[in-house]
Coordinates of C-alpha atoms in Angstrom, one line a residue:
Chain A
X1 CA -51.1 -50.3 17.8
X2 CA -48.7 -49.0 15.2
X3 CA -47.2 -45.6 15.4
X4 CA -48.1 -43.3 12.6
X5 CA -44.9 -41.6 11.3
X6 CA -46.4 -40.4 8.1
X7 CA -45.8 -36.8 7.0
X8 CA -46.9 -34.8 4.0
X9 CA -44.8 -32.1 2.4
X10 CA -46.6 -30.5 -0.5
X11 CA -47.7 -33.4 -2.6
X12 CA -45.0 -35.6 -1.2
X13 CA -46.0 -38.4 1.2
X14 CA -43.3 -39.7 3.4
X15 CA -43.5 -42.9 5.5
X16 CA -41.4 -41.2 8.2
X17 CA -40.0 -37.7 8.7
X18 CA -36.3 -38.6 8.4
X19 CA -34.6 -37.5 5.2
X20 CA -30.9 -37.3 4.4
X21 CA -29.5 -33.9 3.6
X22 CA -28.1 -32.9 0.3
X23 CA -24.3 -33.3 -0.1
X24 CA -24.0 -35.8 2.8
X25 CA -25.4 -38.9 1.2
X26 CA -23.9 -38.8 -2.3
X27 CA -26.5 -40.5 -4.6
X28 CA -27.1 -43.1 -1.9
X29 CA -24.8 -45.8 -3.4
X30 CA -22.2 -45.4 -0.7
X31 CA -24.7 -46.2 2.1
X32 CA -26.3 -49.4 0.8
X33 CA -23.7 -51.5 2.6
X34 CA -24.6 -49.9 5.9
X35 CA -28.4 -50.1 6.1
X36 CA -31.5 -50.6 4.1
X37 CA -31.8 -47.1 2.5
X38 CA -35.4 -47.8 1.5
X39 CA -36.3 -47.2 5.1
X40 CA -35.6 -43.5 4.7
X41 CA -38.4 -41.0 4.6
X42 CA -36.8 -39.4 1.5
X43 CA -33.4 -39.0 -0.1
X44 CA -32.2 -35.5 -1.1
X45 CA -29.5 -35.8 -3.7
X46 CA -26.1 -34.1 -3.8
X47 CA -26.9 -30.8 -5.5
X48 CA -27.0 -30.9 -9.3
X49 CA -26.1 -28.0 -11.6
X50 CA -26.8 -27.7 -15.3
X51 CA -23.2 -28.3 -16.2
X52 CA -20.6 -30.5 -14.4
X53 CA -18.7 -28.7 -11.7
X54 CA -15.2 -29.8 -10.4
X55 CA -15.8 -28.1 -7.1
X56 CA -13.3 -26.0 -5.1
X57 CA -9.6 -26.8 -4.6
X58 CA -8.3 -29.0 -1.8
X59 CA -8.3 -28.9 1.2
X60 CA -12.0 -28.5 1.3
X61 CA -13.0 -30.0 4.6
X62 CA -11.7 -29.4 8.1
X63 CA -12.8 -30.5 11.6
X64 CA -13.7 -27.9 14.2
X65 CA -15.0 -28.1 17.8
X66 CA -18.0 -30.4 17.6
X67 CA -18.4 -29.7 14.0
X68 CA -16.7 -29.4 10.6
X69 CA -16.2 -26.9 7.8
X70 CA -16.7 -27.7 4.2
X71 CA -16.0 -25.8 1.0
X72 CA -16.7 -28.6 -1.5
X73 CA -18.2 -26.1 -4.0
X74 CA -21.0 -28.2 -5.4
X75 CA -18.8 -30.8 -7.2
X76 CA -21.3 -32.8 -9.3
X77 CA -21.5 -34.5 -12.7
X78 CA -24.1 -32.1 -14.2
X79 CA -27.7 -32.7 -15.1
X80 CA -27.2 -35.0 -18.1
X81 CA -24.9 -37.5 -16.4
X82 CA -27.1 -37.4 -13.3
X83 CA -30.2 -38.3 -15.3
X84 CA -28.4 -41.0 -17.2
X85 CA -26.3 -42.6 -14.5
X86 CA -27.4 -41.7 -11.0
X87 CA -31.1 -41.3 -11.2
X88 CA -31.9 -44.9 -12.4
X89 CA -30.1 -46.3 -9.4
X90 CA -31.9 -43.9 -7.0
X91 CA -35.2 -44.8 -8.6
X92 CA -34.7 -48.5 -7.8
X93 CA -34.5 -47.8 -4.1
X94 CA -38.2 -47.1 -3.8
X95 CA -37.9 -44.0 -1.7
X96 CA -39.1 -40.5 -2.7
X97 CA -36.3 -38.8 -4.5
X98 CA -35.8 -35.1 -3.9
X99 CA -33.3 -33.6 -6.4
X100 CA -31.4 -30.6 -5.0
X101 CA -30.6 -28.1 -7.7
X102 CA -28.4 -24.9 -7.8
X103 CA -26.9 -22.4 -10.1
X104 CA -23.8 -20.4 -9.4
X105 CA -24.2 -17.4 -11.7
X106 CA -27.4 -17.5 -13.7
X107 CA -30.7 -17.9 -11.9
X108 CA -32.3 -18.8 -15.3
X109 CA -30.5 -22.2 -14.9
X110 CA -32.9 -23.0 -12.1
X111 CA -35.7 -22.8 -14.7
X112 CA -34.0 -25.1 -17.1
X113 CA -33.1 -27.6 -14.4
X114 CA -36.6 -27.6 -13.1
X115 CA -38.3 -27.9 -16.5
X116 CA -36.2 -30.9 -17.4
X117 CA -36.6 -32.6 -14.0
X118 CA -40.3 -31.9 -14.0
X119 CA -40.7 -34.3 -16.9
X120 CA -39.1 -37.2 -15.0
X121 CA -41.6 -39.3 -13.0
X122 CA -39.0 -40.6 -10.5
X123 CA -38.2 -37.1 -9.4
X124 CA -40.7 -36.5 -6.6
X125 CA -39.7 -33.0 -5.6
X126 CA -37.0 -30.4 -6.0
X127 CA -35.0 -28.7 -3.3
X128 CA -33.9 -25.3 -4.4
X129 CA -30.4 -24.8 -3.0
X130 CA -30.3 -21.1 -3.0
X131 CA -28.1 -21.1 0.1
X132 CA -24.7 -22.8 -0.7
X133 CA -22.1 -20.6 1.0
X134 CA -19.2 -21.9 -1.2
X135 CA -19.9 -20.0 -4.4
X136 CA -18.5 -16.7 -5.5
X137 CA -21.7 -14.6 -5.7
X138 CA -24.0 -13.4 -2.9
X139 CA -26.4 -16.1 -1.8
X140 CA -29.8 -15.8 -3.4
X141 CA -31.4 -16.6 -0.1
X142 CA -29.7 -13.6 1.5
X143 CA -31.8 -11.4 -0.7
X144 CA -35.6 -11.4 -0.3
X145 CA -36.3 -10.2 -3.9
X146 CA -33.9 -12.6 -5.5
X147 CA -35.4 -15.5 -3.4
X148 CA -38.9 -14.5 -4.5
X149 CA -37.9 -14.3 -8.2
X150 CA -36.2 -17.7 -8.3
X151 CA -38.8 -19.6 -6.3
X152 CA -41.7 -18.0 -8.1
X153 CA -40.2 -18.6 -11.6
X154 CA -39.8 -22.3 -10.8
X155 CA -43.3 -22.5 -9.2
X156 CA -44.9 -21.1 -12.4
X157 CA -43.6 -23.8 -14.6
X158 CA -43.7 -26.8 -12.2
X159 CA -46.4 -28.8 -10.4
X160 CA -44.1 -30.9 -8.4
X161 CA -43.3 -30.2 -4.8
X162 CA -40.8 -27.4 -4.2
X163 CA -38.7 -27.2 -1.1
X164 CA -36.6 -24.1 -0.7
X165 CA -33.4 -24.5 1.3
X166 CA -32.6 -21.4 3.3
X167 CA -29.3 -20.0 4.6
X168 CA -28.9 -19.2 8.3
X169 CA -26.5 -16.4 7.3
X170 CA -29.2 -13.7 7.5
X171 CA -30.4 -11.2 10.0
X172 CA -34.1 -12.3 10.1
X173 CA -34.9 -15.8 8.9
X174 CA -38.6 -15.2 9.2
X175 CA -38.4 -12.6 6.4
X176 CA -36.9 -15.0 3.9
X177 CA -39.1 -17.9 5.1
X178 CA -42.2 -15.8 4.4
X179 CA -40.9 -14.7 1.0
X180 CA -40.4 -18.3 0.0
X181 CA -43.9 -19.1 1.1
X182 CA -45.4 -16.2 -0.8
X183 CA -43.5 -17.1 -3.9
X184 CA -45.2 -20.5 -3.9
X185 CA -42.7 -22.9 -2.2
X186 CA -44.5 -25.9 -0.8
X187 CA -42.0 -26.2 2.1
X188 CA -38.8 -24.7 3.4
X189 CA -35.7 -26.6 4.7
X190 CA -33.3 -24.9 7.0
X191 CA -30.5 -24.4 7.9
X192 CA -27.9 -24.7 5.3
X193 CA -24.4 -24.3 6.8
X194 CA -23.1 -21.2 8.6
X195 CA -20.3 -19.4 6.9
X196 CA -17.1 -19.9 9.0
X197 CA -13.4 -20.4 8.9
X198 CA -10.4 -22.0 10.7
X199 CA -6.8 -21.0 10.6
X200 CA -3.6 -23.0 11.0
X201 CA -1.5 -20.8 13.4
X202 CA 1.8 -22.4 12.3
X203 CA 1.4 -21.7 8.6
X204 CA -0.9 -18.7 9.1
X205 CA -3.0 -20.2 6.3
X206 CA -6.7 -20.9 6.3
X207 CA -7.4 -24.6 6.8
X208 CA -9.5 -24.5 3.6
X209 CA -8.2 -23.6 0.2
X210 CA -11.3 -21.6 -0.4
X211 CA -10.5 -19.6 2.9
X212 CA -14.1 -19.8 4.1
X213 CA -16.5 -22.7 4.3
X214 CA -19.8 -23.9 5.7
X215 CA -20.0 -25.0 9.4
X216 CA -22.1 -28.0 10.2
X217 CA -22.5 -30.6 13.0
X218 CA -23.5 -30.4 16.6
X219 CA -21.8 -27.1 17.0
X220 CA -24.6 -25.4 15.1
X221 CA -27.6 -27.3 16.5
X222 CA -28.8 -24.7 19.1
X223 CA -28.8 -21.9 16.5
X224 CA -30.4 -24.0 13.9
X225 CA -33.1 -25.1 16.3
X226 CA -33.8 -21.5 17.2
X227 CA -34.1 -20.6 13.5
X228 CA -36.4 -23.5 12.8
X229 CA -38.6 -22.5 15.7
X230 CA -38.7 -18.9 14.4
X231 CA -39.4 -19.9 10.9
X232 CA -42.1 -22.5 11.8
X233 CA -43.8 -19.8 13.9
X234 CA -43.9 -17.5 11.0
X235 CA -45.1 -19.6 8.0
X236 CA -47.9 -22.0 7.3
X237 CA -46.0 -24.3 5.0
X238 CA -44.1 -27.3 6.4
X239 CA -40.6 -26.6 7.7
X240 CA -37.9 -29.2 7.4
X241 CA -35.4 -28.9 10.3
X242 CA -31.7 -29.3 9.6
X243 CA -28.6 -28.6 11.6
X244 CA -26.4 -30.8 13.7
X245 CA -28.9 -33.7 14.1
X246 CA -26.9 -36.6 15.4
X247 CA -29.3 -38.6 17.6
X248 CA -33.1 -39.3 17.6
X249 CA -33.4 -36.8 20.5
X250 CA -31.9 -34.1 18.3
X251 CA -34.5 -34.8 15.7
X252 CA -37.3 -34.8 18.3
X253 CA -36.2 -31.4 19.5
X254 CA -36.6 -30.0 16.0
X255 CA -40.0 -31.6 15.7
X256 CA -41.1 -30.1 19.0
X257 CA -39.9 -26.8 17.8
X258 CA -42.2 -27.0 14.8
X259 CA -40.4 -29.0 12.1
X260 CA -42.6 -31.3 10.0
X261 CA -39.6 -33.4 9.0
X262 CA -35.9 -33.4 9.5
X263 CA -32.8 -33.9 7.4
X264 CA -29.7 -35.7 8.8
X265 CA -26.5 -34.4 7.3
X266 CA -23.0 -34.4 8.9
X267 CA -24.1 -37.4 11.1
X268 CA -24.0 -39.6 7.9
X269 CA -20.2 -39.0 7.7
X270 CA -19.6 -40.2 11.3
X271 CA -22.0 -43.0 11.4
X272 CA -23.4 -44.1 8.0
X273 CA -26.3 -45.7 9.8
X274 CA -27.3 -42.5 11.6
X275 CA -30.6 -42.0 9.7
X276 CA -31.8 -45.5 10.5
X277 CA -30.8 -45.1 14.2
X278 CA -32.8 -41.9 14.3
X279 CA -35.9 -43.5 12.7
X280 CA -35.7 -46.3 15.3
X281 CA -35.1 -43.9 18.2
X282 CA -38.0 -41.7 17.1
X283 CA -40.4 -44.6 17.0
X284 CA -39.2 -45.7 20.4
X285 CA -39.7 -42.2 21.9
X286 CA -43.2 -42.0 20.5
X287 CA -44.1 -45.4 21.9
X288 CA -42.6 -44.7 25.3
X289 CA -44.4 -41.4 25.5
X290 CA -47.7 -42.9 24.2
X291 CA -47.9 -40.5 21.2
X292 CA -49.6 -42.4 18.4
X293 CA -49.1 -39.9 15.7
X294 CA -46.0 -37.9 14.9
X295 CA -48.3 -35.1 14.0
X296 CA -49.2 -34.7 17.7
X297 CA -45.5 -34.1 18.6
X298 CA -45.0 -31.4 16.0
X299 CA -44.9 -28.0 17.4
X300 CA -45.7 -29.2 20.9
X301 CA -43.2 -26.8 22.5
X302 CA -44.6 -25.7 25.9
X303 CA -44.3 -22.0 26.6
Chain B
X1 CA -19.2 -51.8 14.5
X2 CA -17.8 -52.1 18.0
X3 CA -14.7 -54.3 18.4
X4 CA -12.6 -55.1 21.4
X5 CA -9.1 -53.8 21.9
X6 CA -6.7 -56.6 22.7
X7 CA -3.5 -54.5 23.0
X8 CA -2.5 -50.9 22.6
X9 CA 1.2 -50.4 23.0
X10 CA 3.9 -47.9 22.2
X11 CA 6.3 -49.6 19.7
X12 CA 8.7 -46.6 19.2
X13 CA 9.1 -43.1 20.5
X14 CA 6.3 -41.8 18.3
X15 CA 4.4 -44.9 17.2
X16 CA 1.7 -47.1 18.7
X17 CA 0.3 -50.4 17.6
X18 CA -3.2 -51.4 18.4
X19 CA -4.5 -55.0 18.1
X20 CA -8.2 -55.4 17.7
X21 CA -10.4 -58.5 17.9
X22 CA -12.2 -57.8 14.6
X23 CA -13.0 -61.1 12.7
X24 CA -15.1 -59.5 10.0
X25 CA -12.5 -56.9 9.1
X26 CA -9.8 -59.5 9.4
X27 CA -11.6 -61.7 6.9
X28 CA -12.2 -59.1 4.3
X29 CA -9.3 -56.7 4.6
X30 CA -6.9 -56.4 1.6
X31 CA -3.5 -54.7 1.8
X32 CA -3.8 -51.0 1.3
X33 CA -7.3 -50.8 2.7
X34 CA -8.1 -48.7 5.8
X35 CA -10.5 -48.4 8.7
X36 CA -12.3 -45.4 10.0
X37 CA -11.8 -45.1 13.8
X38 CA -13.9 -43.1 16.3
X39 CA -11.3 -42.0 18.8
X40 CA -13.8 -41.0 21.4
X41 CA -17.5 -41.6 22.0
X42 CA -19.6 -38.5 21.6
X43 CA -19.0 -35.4 19.5
X44 CA -15.5 -34.3 20.3
X45 CA -13.6 -35.1 18.2
X46 CA -16.5 -35.4 15.8
X47 CA -15.0 -37.2 12.8
X48 CA -13.4 -40.6 12.5
X49 CA -9.7 -41.0 11.7
X50 CA -8.6 -43.1 8.7
X51 CA -5.9 -45.6 9.6
X52 CA -4.4 -48.3 7.3
X53 CA -4.7 -51.9 8.1
X54 CA -1.2 -52.8 9.3
X55 CA -1.5 -56.5 9.7
X56 CA -4.0 -59.3 10.0
X57 CA -3.4 -62.3 12.2
X58 CA -6.3 -64.8 12.3
X59 CA -9.2 -62.8 13.6
X60 CA -7.1 -60.0 14.8
X61 CA -6.4 -56.7 13.0
X62 CA -3.4 -54.5 13.8
X63 CA -3.2 -50.7 13.2
X64 CA 0.0 -48.7 13.4
X65 CA -0.4 -45.0 14.2
X66 CA 1.4 -42.0 15.5
X67 CA 0.0 -39.2 17.7
X68 CA -0.6 -36.3 15.3
X69 CA -3.5 -34.6 17.0
X70 CA -6.3 -34.8 19.5
X71 CA -7.9 -37.9 18.0
X72 CA -4.8 -40.1 17.8
X73 CA -3.8 -38.9 21.3
X74 CA -7.1 -40.2 22.7
X75 CA -6.6 -43.4 20.7
X76 CA -3.2 -43.9 22.3
X77 CA -4.8 -43.7 25.8
X78 CA -7.2 -46.6 25.1
X79 CA -6.7 -49.7 27.3
X80 CA -6.9 -53.3 26.4
X81 CA -10.4 -54.7 27.0
X82 CA -12.1 -51.4 26.0
X83 CA -14.4 -51.3 23.0
X84 CA -13.6 -49.3 19.8
X85 CA -16.1 -48.1 17.2
X86 CA -14.6 -48.7 13.7
X87 CA -15.9 -49.0 10.2
X88 CA -14.1 -51.1 7.5
X89 CA -12.3 -52.4 5.6
X90 CA -12.7 -49.4 3.2
X91 CA -11.2 -48.2 0.0
X92 CA -9.3 -49.8 -2.9
X93 CA -6.0 -51.4 -1.9
X94 CA -2.9 -52.7 -3.8
X95 CA -3.0 -55.0 -6.8
X96 CA -0.3 -57.6 -6.2
X97 CA 0.6 -61.1 -7.4
X98 CA -1.4 -63.8 -5.6
X99 CA -1.2 -67.6 -5.7
X100 CA 0.4 -68.8 -8.9
X101 CA 0.5 -65.3 -10.6
X102 CA 3.8 -64.6 -12.2
X103 CA 5.5 -62.4 -9.5
X104 CA 8.6 -60.6 -10.9
X105 CA 10.2 -58.2 -8.5
X106 CA 8.3 -56.4 -5.9
X107 CA 9.8 -53.4 -4.2
X108 CA 8.0 -51.9 -1.3
X109 CA 8.9 -48.3 -0.4
X110 CA 8.0 -46.9 3.0
X111 CA 8.5 -43.3 4.3
X112 CA 7.9 -42.7 8.0
X113 CA 4.5 -44.1 9.0
X114 CA 4.0 -45.2 5.4
X115 CA 5.2 -48.7 6.6
X116 CA 1.8 -49.2 8.1
X117 CA -0.1 -50.7 5.1
X118 CA 3.1 -52.3 3.6
X119 CA 3.7 -54.9 6.2
X120 CA 0.3 -56.5 5.4
X121 CA 1.1 -56.3 1.7
X122 CA 4.5 -58.0 2.2
X123 CA 2.7 -60.8 4.0
X124 CA 0.2 -61.3 1.2
X125 CA 2.5 -61.1 -1.8
X126 CA 3.2 -64.7 -3.0
X127 CA 6.5 -66.2 -2.3
X128 CA 8.5 -64.0 -4.6
X129 CA 11.5 -62.0 -3.4
X130 CA 10.3 -58.8 -1.8
X131 CA 12.7 -55.8 -1.3
X132 CA 11.6 -53.3 1.3
X133 CA 13.1 -49.8 1.4
X134 CA 12.3 -48.1 4.7
X135 CA 13.0 -44.4 5.2
X136 CA 12.7 -42.4 8.4
X137 CA 14.0 -39.2 10.0
X138 CA 16.2 -41.1 12.5
X139 CA 17.2 -44.6 13.6
X140 CA 14.6 -44.5 16.4
X141 CA 11.8 -43.9 13.9
X142 CA 12.6 -46.9 11.7
X143 CA 9.6 -49.2 12.1
X144 CA 8.9 -52.8 11.3
X145 CA 12.4 -53.8 10.1
X146 CA 12.3 -57.0 12.1
X147 CA 8.8 -57.9 11.0
X148 CA 9.7 -57.5 7.3
X149 CA 12.8 -59.6 7.8
X150 CA 10.8 -62.3 9.5
X151 CA 8.7 -62.5 6.4
X152 CA 11.8 -63.2 4.4
X153 CA 12.0 -59.7 2.8
X154 CA 15.3 -58.1 1.9
X155 CA 15.3 -54.8 4.0
X156 CA 17.3 -51.6 3.4
X157 CA 17.0 -48.6 5.6
X158 CA 17.6 -44.9 5.0
X159 CA 17.5 -42.0 7.5
X160 CA 17.5 -38.2 7.0
X161 CA 20.3 -37.8 9.5
X162 CA 22.3 -41.0 8.7
X163 CA 21.9 -42.5 12.1
X164 CA 21.0 -45.8 10.4
X165 CA 21.7 -47.1 6.9
X166 CA 22.2 -44.7 4.0
X167 CA 21.9 -40.9 4.7
X168 CA 19.4 -39.3 2.4
X169 CA 16.1 -40.3 0.9
X170 CA 14.5 -43.6 0.3
X171 CA 14.3 -42.8 -3.4
X172 CA 18.1 -42.5 -3.5
X173 CA 18.2 -46.3 -2.9
X174 CA 15.9 -46.8 -5.9
X175 CA 18.3 -44.9 -8.2
X176 CA 21.2 -47.0 -6.9
X177 CA 19.4 -50.2 -7.6
X178 CA 18.7 -49.7 -11.2
X179 CA 20.2 -53.1 -12.0
X180 CA 17.3 -54.7 -10.1
X181 CA 14.9 -53.7 -12.8
X182 CA 16.7 -55.3 -15.7
X183 CA 15.1 -58.3 -17.4
X184 CA 12.3 -59.2 -14.9
X185 CA 9.0 -57.3 -14.6
X186 CA 9.0 -55.2 -11.5
X187 CA 6.4 -53.4 -9.5
X188 CA 6.9 -50.6 -7.0
X189 CA 4.5 -50.1 -4.0
X190 CA 4.9 -46.9 -2.0
X191 CA 3.4 -45.2 1.0
X192 CA 4.7 -42.2 2.7
X193 CA 4.8 -38.4 2.6
X194 CA 3.7 -36.7 -0.6
X195 CA 7.2 -35.5 -1.8
X196 CA 8.4 -39.1 -1.5
X197 CA 5.4 -40.4 -3.5
X198 CA 6.0 -37.8 -6.1
X199 CA 9.7 -38.8 -6.4
X200 CA 8.7 -42.5 -6.7
X201 CA 6.2 -41.5 -9.4
X202 CA 8.8 -39.6 -11.3
X203 CA 11.2 -42.6 -11.1
X204 CA 8.5 -44.9 -12.2
X205 CA 7.8 -42.8 -15.2
X206 CA 11.4 -42.3 -16.1
X207 CA 12.3 -45.9 -15.9
X208 CA 9.0 -47.2 -17.2
X209 CA 8.4 -49.3 -14.1
X210 CA 4.8 -49.4 -12.9
X211 CA 4.2 -48.1 -9.4
X212 CA 1.3 -48.1 -7.1
X213 CA 1.1 -45.4 -4.5
X214 CA -1.0 -45.1 -1.4
X215 CA -2.2 -41.5 -0.8
X216 CA -3.0 -40.0 2.6
X217 CA -5.6 -37.3 2.9
X218 CA -7.8 -35.8 5.6
X219 CA -11.2 -37.5 5.3
X220 CA -14.6 -36.6 6.8
X221 CA -16.5 -39.7 5.9
X222 CA -14.1 -42.3 4.4
X223 CA -16.9 -43.9 2.4
X224 CA -17.1 -41.7 -0.6
X225 CA -20.0 -39.4 0.4
X226 CA -18.5 -36.1 1.4
X227 CA -16.1 -35.5 -1.6
X228 CA -13.6 -34.0 0.8
X229 CA -10.6 -36.1 -0.2
X230 CA -10.3 -35.5 -4.0
X231 CA -7.2 -36.1 -6.1
X232 CA -6.8 -35.0 -9.7
X233 CA -6.0 -37.9 -12.0
X234 CA -5.7 -38.3 -15.8
X235 CA -9.2 -39.8 -15.8
X236 CA -10.8 -37.0 -13.7
X237 CA -11.2 -36.3 -10.0
X238 CA -11.1 -39.4 -7.8
X239 CA -12.0 -39.9 -4.2
X240 CA -8.9 -41.0 -2.2
X241 CA -11.2 -42.9 0.2
X242 CA -13.1 -44.9 -2.5
X243 CA -11.2 -45.2 -5.7
X244 CA -8.0 -45.0 -3.6
X245 CA -6.1 -44.7 -1.4
X246 CA -4.0 -46.8 -3.7
X247 CA -3.5 -45.4 -7.2
X248 CA -1.5 -46.2 -10.3
X249 CA 1.3 -43.6 -10.1
X250 CA 1.0 -42.8 -13.8
X251 CA -2.6 -41.6 -13.2
X252 CA -1.9 -38.9 -10.6
X253 CA -1.6 -35.3 -11.7
X254 CA 0.8 -33.7 -9.2
X255 CA 0.2 -30.0 -8.3

C-alpha cells in the first residue's frame, strides 16, 4: 500500500510536506542539475520586493558553529522582472509555487505586490516575509499590531493562500502566531533566522559588513523546534516548520512537534539534493513505522 | 558525489595536493572551474569549501590547497583510500585558444595559491608559447615551477623577500615585459590575492591588453543560490560562483 504524504495548507494541496525555504533555492534554476525539482511539495521563491534591491554590502555570509550567518538583504530583481523572467520557468516545473514577498519601508507595498500576484494563475500562494532580520526598520513580525494590519490588509484583497513567515526574535511566539491567525492567514511558517553576529578577533571587525545577520542551520534547530511546538499548540491553522532541517529525521521531529509541513533551507547550500533525500527518508520512516498517512504522524508527540 | 582519495600529500611547507579518482569531474572540468568539498562528514564545519581544479590526468582530478582554517586542516588530514564528498565542476572558467584557434601570446600570472587553477589552464591552451609569472612571499612558497616547465612554458618567478627571482611584485614583471605585447594579440590570465588582481586589471586597462581574472570569495553554496559571493561589475551584480569565478578584468568595479 502506498504511503499518503498529501498535505493541505489553506487551498494549497501538496503531494508531500517538503518545501524549500525562501532565499535558499533561488528561483529553482540552480538545482535542476542535482535532482528532479518537480518532486518537491512546493517551492518558495527568493523574496520579491516591488522594486529591485541590490542587497547589503559584502561580506554577507559567514560560517559559525554548526550554522551560518547571512545578511544578504533581500537582493532580488523586483516584481516586474520576476514576473517576466523567473516565473515562466518556475511555472514549467509543475510544482506549487509560493511567492515570498516583502517590503522594507512601506507596508502598503505588500498590498500592491499581493494584488498583482493574485491575478497570476501560476502563483499558488504568497508567503509574507515580515521577518527578514537584515533590513533597517523594526520587523513587522515583532509587533502584534503591525502584523495584524499587514496580514489582514492582504487577506481582504486576496483569495489565494496566505502563509505568514514569523521571526523567532520575539518574547512570545504564540502571541504573534495567534495574531496572524486572527488576521486571516491560512498558515504560518517559522522560524525565520535568529539575529546574530560574529567578530574577527584579529581585525576587531564584524565578519559581516552589515554587522549583524540571521543565524540558520543545525545550530538553531532545538530552539526552532520548541517554537514550532509552542505555535502549533496555540493555533488551529497549519504550521510549517523551519529551522536547521538537514536530515529526514530533523523533518520528522518537526512534524511530531505539530508541523503540517516543513521547509528545508540552509541544507540546500550544503547538499543541493537535501530536499529529495528528506522526501525519501520521510517515506522510508513512515513505511518502517507502519504509518500509512503523514497526517497520523503530525502532532504525535507523547507527553 | 562521493569520490575516492588517491593521494593527499604536502607539496610545500604550506601547500597540499590531493588527487581524487573522479572520472565525471575529470571529463567535464574546464580550467578556472572549481569543486565544492565537504571537509568532514556531519555538521561541523557545516559548509563546503570551494577549491579550484588544479589538474586533470585521465580520470584523476588534482586540487591544490593550503591550510587556512578548520575545514582545510581537516582536509589535510585525510588519507588515501578515504572517500570525499564533492560537487563539481562548478562555475565559469577561462576562455582560451583551443585546437586551431589563433593563439597569440598567453601570459599566466599567479600570486601565492593562485597557481592552483593556472596549471590546468597552461595544459589546455593549444601549443602556443605560454609565459608564466609566479609570485610568492618566499622561495619556499613558489609552487608548480617544475610542472609549468614540463609543459614547455617559459617561467619567471618573483618573491616578496627576493629569496628567488626578482624581488617585488609579480606585476613588476609585467611592466618590464612591455615589449612582449607588441604586434601580436595577447591575453593575460590571473589568479591570486585581490591587490594583485587589481594591479593586473589596471595594467590591462592602461595597455589595452585583455585580461581574465579569477576571483576568490567565501561561498556558502557554490551553485548560485545563496547570493553570498557577489561582485560588482559594469553589467550589474554577478555571482562569483556562477558567472565567475573568472571575469573579464574590464568588467570588474573595484572598491
